[in-house]
Coordinates of C-alpha atoms and ligand atoms in Angstrom, one line a residue:
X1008 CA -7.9 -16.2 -39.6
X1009 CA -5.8 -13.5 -39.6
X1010 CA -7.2 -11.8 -42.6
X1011 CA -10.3 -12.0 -41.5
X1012 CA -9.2 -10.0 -38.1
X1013 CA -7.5 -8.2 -40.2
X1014 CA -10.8 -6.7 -42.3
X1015 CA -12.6 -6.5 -39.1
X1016 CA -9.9 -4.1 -37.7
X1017 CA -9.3 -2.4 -41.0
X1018 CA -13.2 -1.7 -40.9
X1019 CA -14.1 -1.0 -37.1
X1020 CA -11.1 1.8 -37.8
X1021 CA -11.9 3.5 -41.3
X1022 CA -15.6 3.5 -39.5
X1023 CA -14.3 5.5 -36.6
X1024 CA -15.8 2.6 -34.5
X1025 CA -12.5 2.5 -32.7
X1026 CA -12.8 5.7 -31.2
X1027 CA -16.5 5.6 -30.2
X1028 CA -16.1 2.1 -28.5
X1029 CA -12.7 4.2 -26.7
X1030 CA -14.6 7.3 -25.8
X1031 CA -17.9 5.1 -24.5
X1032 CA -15.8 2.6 -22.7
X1033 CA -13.9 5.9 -20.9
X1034 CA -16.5 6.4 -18.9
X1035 CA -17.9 2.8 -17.9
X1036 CA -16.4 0.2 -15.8
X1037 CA -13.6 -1.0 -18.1
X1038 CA -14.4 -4.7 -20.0
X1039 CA -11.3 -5.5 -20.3
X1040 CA -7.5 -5.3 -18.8
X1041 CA -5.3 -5.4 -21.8
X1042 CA -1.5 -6.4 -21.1
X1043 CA 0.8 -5.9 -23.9
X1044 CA 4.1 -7.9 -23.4
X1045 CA 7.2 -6.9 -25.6
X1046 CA 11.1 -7.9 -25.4
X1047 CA 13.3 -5.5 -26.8
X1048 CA 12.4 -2.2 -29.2
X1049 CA 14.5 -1.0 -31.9
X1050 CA 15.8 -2.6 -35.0
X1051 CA 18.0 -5.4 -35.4
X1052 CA 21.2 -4.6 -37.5
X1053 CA 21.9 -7.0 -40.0
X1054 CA 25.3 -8.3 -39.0
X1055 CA 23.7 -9.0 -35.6
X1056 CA 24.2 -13.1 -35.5
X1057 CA 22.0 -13.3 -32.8
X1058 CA 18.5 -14.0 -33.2
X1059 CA 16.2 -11.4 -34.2
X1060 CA 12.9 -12.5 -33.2
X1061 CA 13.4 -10.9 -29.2
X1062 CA 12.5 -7.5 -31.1
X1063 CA 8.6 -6.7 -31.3
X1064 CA 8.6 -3.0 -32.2
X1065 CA 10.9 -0.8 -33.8
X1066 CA 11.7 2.9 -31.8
X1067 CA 8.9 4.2 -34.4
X1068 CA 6.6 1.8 -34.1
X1069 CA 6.7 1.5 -29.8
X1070 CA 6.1 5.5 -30.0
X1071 CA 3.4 5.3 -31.7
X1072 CA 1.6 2.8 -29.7
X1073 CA 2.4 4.5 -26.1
X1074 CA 1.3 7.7 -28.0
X1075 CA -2.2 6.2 -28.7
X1076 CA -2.6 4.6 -25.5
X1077 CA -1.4 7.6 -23.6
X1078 CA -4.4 9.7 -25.0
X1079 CA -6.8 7.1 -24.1
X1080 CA -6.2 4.7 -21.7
X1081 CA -5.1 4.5 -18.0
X1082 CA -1.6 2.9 -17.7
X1083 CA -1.9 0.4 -14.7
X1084 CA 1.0 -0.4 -11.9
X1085 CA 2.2 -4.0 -10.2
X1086 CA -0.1 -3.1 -7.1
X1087 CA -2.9 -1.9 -9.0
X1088 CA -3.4 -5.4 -10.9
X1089 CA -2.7 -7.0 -7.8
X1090 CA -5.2 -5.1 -5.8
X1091 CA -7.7 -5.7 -8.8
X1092 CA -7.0 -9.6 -8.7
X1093 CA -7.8 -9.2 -4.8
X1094 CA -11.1 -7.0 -5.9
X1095 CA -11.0 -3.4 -6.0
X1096 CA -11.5 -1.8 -9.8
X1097 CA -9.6 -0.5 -12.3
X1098 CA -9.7 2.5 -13.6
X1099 CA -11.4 3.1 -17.2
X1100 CA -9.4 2.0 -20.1
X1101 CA -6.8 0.2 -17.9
X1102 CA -3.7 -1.1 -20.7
X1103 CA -0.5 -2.4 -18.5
X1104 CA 2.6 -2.6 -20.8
X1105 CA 5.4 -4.8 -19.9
X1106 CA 9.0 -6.0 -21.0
X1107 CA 10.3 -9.5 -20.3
X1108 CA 13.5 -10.6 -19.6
X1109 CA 15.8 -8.1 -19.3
X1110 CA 17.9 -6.5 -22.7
X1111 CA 19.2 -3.5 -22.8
X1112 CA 16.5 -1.7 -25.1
X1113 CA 14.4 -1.8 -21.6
X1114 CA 16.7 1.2 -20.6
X1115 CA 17.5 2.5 -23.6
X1116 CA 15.3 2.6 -26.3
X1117 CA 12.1 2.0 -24.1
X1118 CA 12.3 4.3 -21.3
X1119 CA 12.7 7.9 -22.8
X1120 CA 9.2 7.1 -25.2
X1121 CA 7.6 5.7 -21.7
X1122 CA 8.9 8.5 -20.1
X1123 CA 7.7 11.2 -23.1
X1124 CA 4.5 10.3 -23.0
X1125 CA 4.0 9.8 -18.7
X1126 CA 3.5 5.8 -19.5
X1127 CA 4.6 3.5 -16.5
X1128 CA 5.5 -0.3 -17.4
X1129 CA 6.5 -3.5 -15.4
X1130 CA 10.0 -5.1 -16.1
X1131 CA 9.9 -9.0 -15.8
X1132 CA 13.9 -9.9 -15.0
X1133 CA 15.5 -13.1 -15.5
X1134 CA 17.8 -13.1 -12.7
X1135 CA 20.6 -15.4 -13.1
X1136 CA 21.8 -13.4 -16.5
X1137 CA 22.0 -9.8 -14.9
X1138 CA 24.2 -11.8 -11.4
X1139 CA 26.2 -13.9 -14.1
X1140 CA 26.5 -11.9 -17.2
X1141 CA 26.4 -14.9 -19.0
X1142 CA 23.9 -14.9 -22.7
X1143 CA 20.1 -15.9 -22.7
X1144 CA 20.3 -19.6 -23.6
X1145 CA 18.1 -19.1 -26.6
X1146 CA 20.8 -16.4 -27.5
X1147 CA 23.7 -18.3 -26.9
X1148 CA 21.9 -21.1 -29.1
X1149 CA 21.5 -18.8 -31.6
X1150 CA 25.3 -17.6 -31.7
X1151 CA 26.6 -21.4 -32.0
X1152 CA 24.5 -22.3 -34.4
X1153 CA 25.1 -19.1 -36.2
X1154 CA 29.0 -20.0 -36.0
X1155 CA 28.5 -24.2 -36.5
X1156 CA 31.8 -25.0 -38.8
X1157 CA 30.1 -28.3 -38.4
X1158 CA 26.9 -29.0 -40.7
X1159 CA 24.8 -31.0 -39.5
X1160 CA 25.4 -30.9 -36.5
X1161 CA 25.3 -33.5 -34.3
X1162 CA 23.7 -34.4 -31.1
X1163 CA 23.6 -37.3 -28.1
X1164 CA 22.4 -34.7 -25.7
X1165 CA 19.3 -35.4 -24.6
X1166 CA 18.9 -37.9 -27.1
X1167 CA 20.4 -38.9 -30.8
X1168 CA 20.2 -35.8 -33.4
X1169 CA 21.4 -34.8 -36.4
X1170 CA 20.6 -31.1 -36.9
X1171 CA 20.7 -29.3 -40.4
X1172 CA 22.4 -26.1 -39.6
X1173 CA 20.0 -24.3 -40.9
X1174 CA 16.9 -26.0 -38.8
X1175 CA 19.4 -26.4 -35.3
X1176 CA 18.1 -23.0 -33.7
X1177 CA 14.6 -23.6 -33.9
X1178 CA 15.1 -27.3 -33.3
X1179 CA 17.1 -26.6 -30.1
X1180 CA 14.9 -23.8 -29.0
X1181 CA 11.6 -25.9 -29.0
X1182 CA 13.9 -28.8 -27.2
X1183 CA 14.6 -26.3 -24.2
X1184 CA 11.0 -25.2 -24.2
X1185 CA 9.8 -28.9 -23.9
X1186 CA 12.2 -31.5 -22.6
X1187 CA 11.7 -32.3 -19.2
X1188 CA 14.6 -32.4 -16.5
X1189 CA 16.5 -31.1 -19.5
X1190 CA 20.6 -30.3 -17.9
X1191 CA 20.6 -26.8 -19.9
X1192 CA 24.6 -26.4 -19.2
X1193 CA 25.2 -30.2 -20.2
X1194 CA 23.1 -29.4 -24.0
X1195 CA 24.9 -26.0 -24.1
X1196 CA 28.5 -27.9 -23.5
X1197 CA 27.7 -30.3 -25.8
X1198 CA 26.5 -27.9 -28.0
X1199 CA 29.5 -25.7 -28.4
X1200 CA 31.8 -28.5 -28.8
X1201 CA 29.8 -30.6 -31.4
X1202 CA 29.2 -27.3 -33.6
X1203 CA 32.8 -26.5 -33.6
X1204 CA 31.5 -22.7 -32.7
X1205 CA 33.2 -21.4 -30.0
X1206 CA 32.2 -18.0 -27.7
X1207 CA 35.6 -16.8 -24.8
X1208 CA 34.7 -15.5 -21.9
X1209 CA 36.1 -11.9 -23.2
X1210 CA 33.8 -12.1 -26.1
X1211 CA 31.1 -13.0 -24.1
X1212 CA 31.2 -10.5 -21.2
X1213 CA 31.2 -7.9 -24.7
X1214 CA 28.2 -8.8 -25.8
X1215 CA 26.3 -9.3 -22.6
X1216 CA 27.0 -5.8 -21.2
X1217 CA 25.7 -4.5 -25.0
X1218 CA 22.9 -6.8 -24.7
X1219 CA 21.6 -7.7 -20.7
X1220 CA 21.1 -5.1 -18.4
X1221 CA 23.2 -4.5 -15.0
X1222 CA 21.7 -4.1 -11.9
X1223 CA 22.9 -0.7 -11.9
X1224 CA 20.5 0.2 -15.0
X1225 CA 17.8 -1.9 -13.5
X1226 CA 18.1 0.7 -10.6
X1227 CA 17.4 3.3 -13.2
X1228 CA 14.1 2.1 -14.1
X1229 CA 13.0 1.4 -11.1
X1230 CA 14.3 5.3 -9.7
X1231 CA 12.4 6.5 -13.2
X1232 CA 9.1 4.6 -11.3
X1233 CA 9.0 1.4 -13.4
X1234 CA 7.6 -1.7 -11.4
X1235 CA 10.7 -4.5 -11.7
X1236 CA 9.2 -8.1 -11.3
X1237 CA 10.4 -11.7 -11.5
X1238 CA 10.8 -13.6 -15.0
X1239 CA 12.1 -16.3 -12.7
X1240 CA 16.3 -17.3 -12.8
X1241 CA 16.9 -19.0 -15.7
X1242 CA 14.0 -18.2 -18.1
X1243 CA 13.0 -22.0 -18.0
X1244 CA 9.6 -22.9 -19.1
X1245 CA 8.0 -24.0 -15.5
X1246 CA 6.4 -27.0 -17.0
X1247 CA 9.9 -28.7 -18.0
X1248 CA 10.9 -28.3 -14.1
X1249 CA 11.5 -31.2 -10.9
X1250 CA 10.0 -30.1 -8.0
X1251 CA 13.5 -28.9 -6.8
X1252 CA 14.4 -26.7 -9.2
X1253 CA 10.8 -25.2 -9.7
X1254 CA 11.0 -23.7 -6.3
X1255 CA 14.2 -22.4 -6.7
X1256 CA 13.4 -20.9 -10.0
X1257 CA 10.7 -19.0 -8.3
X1258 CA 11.4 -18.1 -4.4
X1259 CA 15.0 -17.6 -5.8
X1260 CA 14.5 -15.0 -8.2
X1261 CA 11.9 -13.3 -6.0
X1262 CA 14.7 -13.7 -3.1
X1263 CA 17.5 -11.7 -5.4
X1264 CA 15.0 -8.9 -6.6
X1265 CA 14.1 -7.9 -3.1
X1266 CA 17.5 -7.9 -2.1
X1267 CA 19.0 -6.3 -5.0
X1268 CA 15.9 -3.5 -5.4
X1269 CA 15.0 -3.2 -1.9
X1270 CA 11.4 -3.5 -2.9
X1271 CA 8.5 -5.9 -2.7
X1272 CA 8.6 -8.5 -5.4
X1273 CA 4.4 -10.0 -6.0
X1274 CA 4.9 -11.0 -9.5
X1275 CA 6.0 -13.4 -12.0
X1276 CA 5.5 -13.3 -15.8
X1277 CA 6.5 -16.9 -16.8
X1278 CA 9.4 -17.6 -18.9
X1279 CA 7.9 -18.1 -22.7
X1280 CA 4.0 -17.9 -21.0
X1281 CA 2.2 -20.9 -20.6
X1282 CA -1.0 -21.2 -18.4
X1283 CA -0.5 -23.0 -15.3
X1284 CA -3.8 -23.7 -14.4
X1285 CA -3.7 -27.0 -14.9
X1286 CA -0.9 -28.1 -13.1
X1287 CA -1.3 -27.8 -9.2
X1288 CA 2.4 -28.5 -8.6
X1289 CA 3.0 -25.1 -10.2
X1290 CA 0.3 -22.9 -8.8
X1291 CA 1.3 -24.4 -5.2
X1292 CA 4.9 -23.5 -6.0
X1293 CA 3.8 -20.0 -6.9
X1294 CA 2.2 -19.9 -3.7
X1295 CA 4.7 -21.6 -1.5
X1296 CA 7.1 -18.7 -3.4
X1297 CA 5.1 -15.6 -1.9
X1298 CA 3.7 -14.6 -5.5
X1299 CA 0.6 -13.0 -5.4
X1300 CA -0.2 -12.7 -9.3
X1301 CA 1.4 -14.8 -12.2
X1302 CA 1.4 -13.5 -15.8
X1303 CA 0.8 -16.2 -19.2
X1304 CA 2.2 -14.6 -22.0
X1305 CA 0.0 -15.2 -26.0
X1306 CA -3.3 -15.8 -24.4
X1307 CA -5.2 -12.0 -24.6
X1308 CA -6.8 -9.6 -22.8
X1309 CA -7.9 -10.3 -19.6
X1310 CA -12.0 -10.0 -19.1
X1311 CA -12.6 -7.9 -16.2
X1312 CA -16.2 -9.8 -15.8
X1313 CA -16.1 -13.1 -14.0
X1314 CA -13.3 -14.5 -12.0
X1315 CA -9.9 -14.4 -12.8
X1316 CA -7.3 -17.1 -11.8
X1317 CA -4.5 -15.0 -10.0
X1318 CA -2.0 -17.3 -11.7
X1319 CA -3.1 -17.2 -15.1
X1320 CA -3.6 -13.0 -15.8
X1321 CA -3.7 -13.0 -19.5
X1322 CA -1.0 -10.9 -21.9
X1323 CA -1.3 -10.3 -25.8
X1324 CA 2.7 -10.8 -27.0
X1325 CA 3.1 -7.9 -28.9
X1326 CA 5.2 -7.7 -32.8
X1327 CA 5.0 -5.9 -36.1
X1328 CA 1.3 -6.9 -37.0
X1329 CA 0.0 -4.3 -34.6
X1330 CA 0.3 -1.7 -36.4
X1331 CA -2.1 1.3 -36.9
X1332 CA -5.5 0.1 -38.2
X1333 CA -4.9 -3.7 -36.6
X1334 CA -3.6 -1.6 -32.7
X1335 CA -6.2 0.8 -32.7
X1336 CA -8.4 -1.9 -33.3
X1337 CA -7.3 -4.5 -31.0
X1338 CA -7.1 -1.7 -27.9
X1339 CA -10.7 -0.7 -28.5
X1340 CA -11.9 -4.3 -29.3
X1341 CA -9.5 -6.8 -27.5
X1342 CA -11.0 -9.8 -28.3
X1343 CA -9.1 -9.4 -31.9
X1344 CA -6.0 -9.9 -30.5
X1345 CA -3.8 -12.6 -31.5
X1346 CA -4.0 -14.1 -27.9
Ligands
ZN2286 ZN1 11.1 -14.2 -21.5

């Protein structure tokens, strides 16, 4: 499937298609609202033993993309989806770039090419890292299982496992994604003493302040006019939630972002992006919360024909396939993306 998107975009570009669909499309009512989603830019450095799969550009490749768009697309704000969800248009061309969960990069690497090239974004925060300075948990997983002395290692947290070192990681992360009612700090306990890895505190704090930003930098973003959003507290996947903590999750994350930024919080992308339209708990949470607009994450560009479920706005997870040909293609013909 891919190499079949992959001639289409190679031949929609080498036949200048690209740039006629672009150039007809900026001056019509636009088709589509693309949403690109990315985590951190920049380049992972090989002694780095945490995950690297968080990056989705290098400093090269983001450039080049906010270059592109910047010459032919309108960059869209918070308000101006949220008005669109509630009916007024979009400008022509409308692209909305946005950065989940809260590293580093977001300030550093990010901002000055955003900033180059007149590009506004949204920043989704996870809230309980940046008030705890305390690792993602897919992070921390990765670190213990990076450092296991024990091989394989073994589990009785949330149910019998014995983990091959070398599978643990993406066992683990797909057990947080999917286990429901899941005591996160219990597995993580339980994990650090049954891999024999260890993190202190001191260590820690090191690598979250290199890693997860501060509210302080936040503040920067927001002063350099980027829209900061919810990601929800703990970056749980919704679905895995009780009631209890669902609300909690949502109204509290919204609760610390309008007190720490002093501005209106309407937003939530959701932690690892699955729809919610079939689950009424959720969408009445969202509700109940004060969200006006809830983001999916892997599920495409969002048709500007038709209704569009408030909670469920589409966003194409960005990475190293869209690259030249295969991005030039995908913004003038959505429908290529890779949901
Ligand atoms: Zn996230």
């Amino acid at each position: 499937m891919a190499g079949k998107r992959e001639r289409i975009a190679q031949l929609l570009d080498r036949t200048r298609v690209t740039d006629v669909l672009l150039a007809l499309r900026a001056r019509t009512p636009p088709a589509w609202l693309t949403i690109l989603t990315y985590h951190r830019v920049g380049t992972p450095s090989a002694d780095d033993p945490l995950p690297d799969e968080t990056f989705d550009a290098s400093d090269g490749l983001f450039a080049e993309q906010i270059r592109f768009l910047s010459e032919r697309f309108n960059f869209v704000s918070t308000d101006e989806v949220v008005e669109f969800l509630h009916g007024r248009s979009l400008p022509p061309n409308p692209a909305m770039i946005t950065f989940d969960d809260g590293y580093r990069e977001c300030l550093t690497g990010a901002l000055p090419i955003l900033q180059d090239y007149g590009a506004r974004a949204t920043f989704f925060i996870a809230t309980d890292y940046i008030e705890q300075r305390k690792l993602f948990w897919w992070d921390r997983i990765g670190l213990l299982v990076s450092r296991a002395t024990n091989d394989p290692i073994v589990l009785d947290y949330p149910m019998p496992m014995r983990l091959p070192k070398a599978e643990a990681y993406k066992t683990l992360n797909g057990l947080v994604k999917s286990e429901v009612g899941l005591d996160l700090g219990r597995l993580m306990d339980h994990l650090e003493e049954r891999s024999g890895a260890s993190i202190s505190s001191e260590e820690e704090q090191a690598m979250v302040d290199a890693l997860i930003m501060t509210w302080d930098e936040i503040h920067q973003l927001s002063d350099a006019g980027m829209d900061i959003q919810s990601h929800t507290r703990s970056h749980r996947v919704l679905q895995t939630l009780l009631p209890e903590q669902l609300a909690d999750e949502l109204a509290g994350s919204r609760a610390v972002l309008e007190e720490r930024m002093g501005l209106p919080v309407k937003t939530v992308a959701y932690p690892v992006g699955y729809r919610v339209n079939d689950a009424p708990s959720i969408t009445r949470a969202l509700d109940e919360a004060g969200y006006e607009a809830g983001y999916t994450n892997q599920t495409g560009p969002v048709p500007t024909w038709g209704s569009i479920d408030r909670f469920d706005v589409n966003r194409i997870a960005m990475s190293e396939i869209y690259q030249d040909a295969f991005f030039r293609s995908v913004m003038a013909f959505p429908p290529l993306a890779f949901g």
